[in-house]
Amino acid sequence: MKNLGSEIVVATRNAGKVKELEPLFRQKGIEVKSLLDYPDMPDIIEDGDTFAANALIKARAIALHLGIPALADDSGLCVDRLNGEPGVYSARYAGEPSNDEANNRKLLEELSKLPRFDGEQTRSLSPARFVSAICLVDAGGQVVSAVEGSCEGEILSSPRGDKGFGYDPLFYIPAMDKTMAELSIDQKNAISHRGRAIQALWDDLENK
């Protein structure tokens, strides 16, 4: 397996995302740092039209600015009945600044405009998936690994659970009869888009 060293910088200021990633890297003996540890890092313009493009933009910008390897995860929610929205705009679906509650409210408002989105019918009419694209680059900004992971689910008509962040309270997983926001971190990492993308990263690095 390619040696990542004992420390890695993840291109995010999202404390919830860092909290999920920490145990995944800890099991490999790697300490996770984030942009919360580098408050002077300038904002990065994420203007890619795919999750993978944005992950590369973020990872490369961090690596070149700090002169160290960096990893970026770009992820979001894709709802079939909304033609894949909010997609790459998931974090700012309701506008800037990013706000989870406002994003969830807009998602339900957009779905409510569609035929037969109500009550118990919601689950069968609103299939969706979380998608995570992860890009790891070296200190010079060259791509070491680029992988993706996804998790299938359905959108509920009202939130459930108080764990997680983002759209987790609305994202229902039929096989577990729970939303993402009702899972522990270990449970979530075992089945989530981000957890699967990290496993794909390990598998890819094993072959390098």
Short mmCIF file of C-alpha atoms in Angstrom, two decimals:
data_model
loop_
_atom_site.label_atom_id
_atom_site.label_comp_id
_atom_site.label_asym_id
_atom_site.label_seq_id
_atom_site.Cartn_x
_atom_site.Cartn_y
_atom_site.Cartn_z
CA MET A 1 0.00 0.00 0.00
CA LYS A 2 1.25 3.44 -0.89
CA ASN A 3 2.47 5.20 2.24
CA LEU A 4 0.33 8.20 3.17
CA GLY A 5 2.44 9.15 6.15
CA SER A 6 1.06 9.74 9.63
CA GLU A 7 -0.99 12.83 8.83
CA ILE A 8 -3.30 14.00 6.07
CA VAL A 9 -5.11 17.26 5.39
CA VAL A 10 -8.71 16.96 4.28
CA ALA A 11 -10.02 19.87 2.25
CA THR A 12 -13.08 20.76 4.33
CA ARG A 13 -14.26 23.08 7.09
CA ASN A 14 -17.24 20.82 7.75
CA ALA A 15 -16.77 19.52 11.30
CA GLY A 16 -19.37 16.79 10.71
CA LYS A 17 -17.44 15.44 7.75
CA VAL A 18 -14.19 15.48 9.74
CA LYS A 19 -15.88 13.59 12.58
CA GLU A 20 -16.88 10.82 10.17
CA LEU A 21 -13.49 10.61 8.47
CA GLU A 22 -11.38 10.50 11.63
CA PRO A 23 -12.15 6.89 12.66
CA LEU A 24 -11.72 5.68 9.07
CA PHE A 25 -8.18 7.06 8.93
CA ARG A 26 -7.36 6.30 12.56
CA GLN A 27 -7.62 2.57 11.84
CA LYS A 28 -4.77 3.10 9.37
CA GLY A 29 -2.70 5.06 11.90
CA ILE A 30 -3.28 8.37 10.12
CA GLU A 31 -4.24 11.59 11.90
CA VAL A 32 -6.78 13.75 10.07
CA LYS A 33 -6.36 17.50 9.88
CA SER A 34 -8.74 19.82 8.09
CA LEU A 35 -9.03 23.42 6.99
CA LEU A 36 -10.26 24.15 10.52
CA ASP A 37 -6.59 23.69 11.45
CA TYR A 38 -5.53 26.18 8.77
CA PRO A 39 -7.79 29.23 9.23
CA ASP A 40 -5.67 31.36 6.89
CA MET A 41 -6.29 29.06 3.93
CA PRO A 42 -8.18 31.09 1.29
CA ASP A 43 -11.59 29.98 0.09
CA ILE A 44 -11.60 27.62 -2.87
CA ILE A 45 -13.90 28.22 -5.83
CA GLU A 46 -15.66 24.94 -6.56
CA ASP A 47 -16.83 25.45 -10.13
CA GLY A 48 -16.69 21.87 -11.40
CA ASP A 49 -19.79 20.29 -12.90
CA THR A 50 -19.25 16.89 -11.24
CA PHE A 51 -18.37 15.69 -7.74
CA ALA A 52 -15.08 14.30 -9.08
CA ALA A 53 -14.11 17.62 -10.67
CA ASN A 54 -14.76 19.54 -7.47
CA ALA A 55 -12.84 17.01 -5.38
CA LEU A 56 -9.80 17.46 -7.61
CA ILE A 57 -10.09 21.26 -7.51
CA LYS A 58 -10.14 21.27 -3.71
CA ALA A 59 -7.42 18.69 -3.14
CA ARG A 60 -5.03 20.32 -5.60
CA ALA A 61 -5.58 23.82 -4.21
CA ILE A 62 -4.84 22.66 -0.65
CA ALA A 63 -1.78 20.65 -1.61
CA LEU A 64 -0.22 23.44 -3.64
CA HIS A 65 -0.95 26.07 -1.01
CA LEU A 66 0.36 24.06 1.96
CA GLY A 67 2.98 21.99 0.14
CA ILE A 68 1.72 18.70 1.59
CA PRO A 69 -0.48 15.82 0.37
CA ALA A 70 -4.20 16.55 0.56
CA LEU A 71 -7.45 14.68 0.25
CA ALA A 72 -10.78 16.12 -0.77
CA ASP A 73 -14.25 14.65 -0.64
CA ASP A 74 -16.98 16.25 -2.70
CA SER A 75 -20.32 14.74 -2.01
CA GLY A 76 -24.00 15.40 -2.22
CA LEU A 77 -27.53 14.17 -2.71
CA CYS A 78 -29.04 13.22 -6.07
CA VAL A 79 -32.82 12.83 -6.17
CA ASP A 80 -34.26 10.98 -9.16
CA ARG A 81 -37.53 12.91 -9.35
CA LEU A 82 -35.59 16.19 -9.37
CA ASN A 83 -33.41 15.07 -12.28
CA GLY A 84 -30.42 14.54 -9.99
CA GLU A 85 -30.73 17.75 -8.01
CA PRO A 86 -29.38 19.13 -5.78
CA GLY A 87 -26.24 17.28 -6.98
CA VAL A 88 -23.05 19.34 -6.90
CA TYR A 89 -25.06 22.22 -5.41
CA SER A 90 -26.14 20.16 -2.39
CA ALA A 91 -24.28 22.25 0.20
CA ARG A 92 -25.67 25.54 -1.14
CA TYR A 93 -29.01 24.38 -2.53
CA ALA A 94 -30.91 27.11 -0.69
CA GLY A 95 -28.21 29.71 -1.36
CA GLU A 96 -25.25 31.14 0.52
CA PRO A 97 -24.22 30.85 3.26
CA SER A 98 -24.71 27.10 3.42
CA ASN A 99 -27.45 26.09 5.85
CA ASP A 100 -28.59 22.50 6.45
CA GLU A 101 -32.07 23.38 7.67
CA ALA A 102 -32.72 25.70 4.73
CA ASN A 103 -31.42 23.11 2.26
CA ASN A 104 -33.70 20.42 3.69
CA ARG A 105 -36.65 22.77 3.61
CA LYS A 106 -36.02 23.65 -0.04
CA LEU A 107 -35.66 19.97 -0.95
CA LEU A 108 -39.08 19.19 0.50
CA GLU A 109 -40.57 22.27 -1.15
CA GLU A 110 -39.27 21.21 -4.56
CA LEU A 111 -40.58 17.67 -4.11
CA SER A 112 -43.95 18.96 -2.90
CA LYS A 113 -44.45 20.62 -6.30
CA LEU A 114 -44.41 17.23 -8.00
CA PRO A 115 -47.48 15.00 -8.41
CA ARG A 116 -48.38 12.62 -5.58
CA PHE A 117 -45.62 13.59 -3.16
CA ASP A 118 -47.45 13.16 0.11
CA GLY A 119 -47.40 11.17 3.31
CA GLU A 120 -46.75 7.46 3.03
CA GLN A 121 -46.39 7.61 -0.75
CA THR A 122 -43.18 9.59 -0.34
CA ARG A 123 -40.88 6.61 0.12
CA SER A 124 -41.79 4.84 -3.09
CA LEU A 125 -41.83 8.02 -5.14
CA SER A 126 -38.56 9.62 -4.07
CA PRO A 127 -35.58 7.33 -4.66
CA ALA A 128 -32.27 9.09 -4.15
CA ARG A 129 -28.61 8.46 -3.53
CA PHE A 130 -25.75 10.05 -1.71
CA VAL A 131 -22.59 10.23 -3.83
CA SER A 132 -19.02 10.84 -2.65
CA ALA A 133 -16.02 11.49 -4.90
CA ILE A 134 -12.63 11.39 -3.19
CA CYS A 135 -9.40 12.65 -4.68
CA LEU A 136 -5.95 12.26 -3.11
CA VAL A 137 -3.08 14.32 -4.49
CA ASP A 138 0.59 14.58 -3.59
CA ALA A 139 2.38 17.73 -2.44
CA GLY A 140 2.83 18.79 -6.05
CA GLY A 141 -0.86 18.47 -6.84
CA GLN A 142 -0.55 15.27 -8.89
CA VAL A 143 -3.41 12.79 -8.51
CA VAL A 144 -2.53 9.72 -6.46
CA SER A 145 -6.04 8.25 -6.36
CA ALA A 146 -9.55 9.24 -7.46
CA VAL A 147 -12.50 7.06 -6.40
CA GLU A 148 -16.24 7.25 -5.77
CA GLY A 149 -18.83 5.67 -3.51
CA SER A 150 -22.61 5.84 -3.31
CA CYS A 151 -25.49 4.85 -1.04
CA GLU A 152 -29.05 4.27 -2.24
CA GLY A 153 -32.05 5.42 -0.24
CA GLU A 154 -35.30 7.37 -0.29
CA ILE A 155 -36.43 10.82 0.77
CA LEU A 156 -38.92 11.11 3.61
CA SER A 157 -41.53 13.86 3.86
CA SER A 158 -40.26 14.91 7.30
CA PRO A 159 -36.92 14.61 9.13
CA ARG A 160 -36.03 11.84 11.56
CA GLY A 161 -33.02 11.61 13.86
CA ASP A 162 -30.57 14.07 15.35
CA LYS A 163 -27.20 12.61 14.31
CA GLY A 164 -25.24 13.37 11.18
CA PHE A 165 -25.56 16.56 9.16
CA GLY A 166 -26.83 17.87 5.85
CA TYR A 167 -29.68 15.85 4.36
CA ASP A 168 -29.16 12.91 6.73
CA PRO A 169 -32.50 13.38 8.59
CA LEU A 170 -34.44 13.03 5.33
CA PHE A 171 -32.42 10.18 3.80
CA TYR A 172 -34.13 6.88 4.63
CA ILE A 173 -32.40 3.51 4.20
CA PRO A 174 -35.07 0.81 3.79
CA ALA A 175 -32.82 -2.13 4.69
CA MET A 176 -32.08 -0.56 8.08
CA ASP A 177 -35.46 1.14 8.57
CA LYS A 178 -33.57 4.23 9.68
CA THR A 179 -32.47 7.54 8.31
CA MET A 180 -28.79 8.45 8.11
CA ALA A 181 -29.41 10.74 11.07
CA GLU A 182 -30.52 7.77 13.22
CA LEU A 183 -27.28 5.83 12.72
CA SER A 184 -24.16 5.85 14.88
CA ILE A 185 -20.95 6.97 13.19
CA ASP A 186 -19.76 3.35 12.95
CA GLN A 187 -23.06 2.25 11.39
CA LYS A 188 -23.02 5.15 8.98
CA ASN A 189 -19.41 4.60 7.92
CA ALA A 190 -20.20 0.95 7.16
CA ILE A 191 -22.84 1.76 4.55
CA SER A 192 -22.49 5.41 3.61
CA HIS A 193 -21.30 6.87 0.33
CA ARG A 194 -18.28 8.37 2.08
CA GLY A 195 -17.41 5.17 3.92
CA ARG A 196 -17.59 3.21 0.66
CA ALA A 197 -15.46 5.80 -1.14
CA ILE A 198 -12.79 5.58 1.58
CA GLN A 199 -12.78 1.77 1.28
CA ALA A 200 -12.36 2.16 -2.48
CA LEU A 201 -9.43 4.47 -1.73
CA TRP A 202 -7.74 1.85 0.45
CA ASP A 203 -8.31 -0.80 -2.22
CA ASP A 204 -6.86 1.44 -4.90
CA LEU A 205 -3.80 2.34 -2.82
CA GLU A 206 -3.16 -1.34 -2.06
CA ASN A 207 -2.48 -1.82 -5.76
CA LYS A 208 -0.08 1.10 -6.15
#
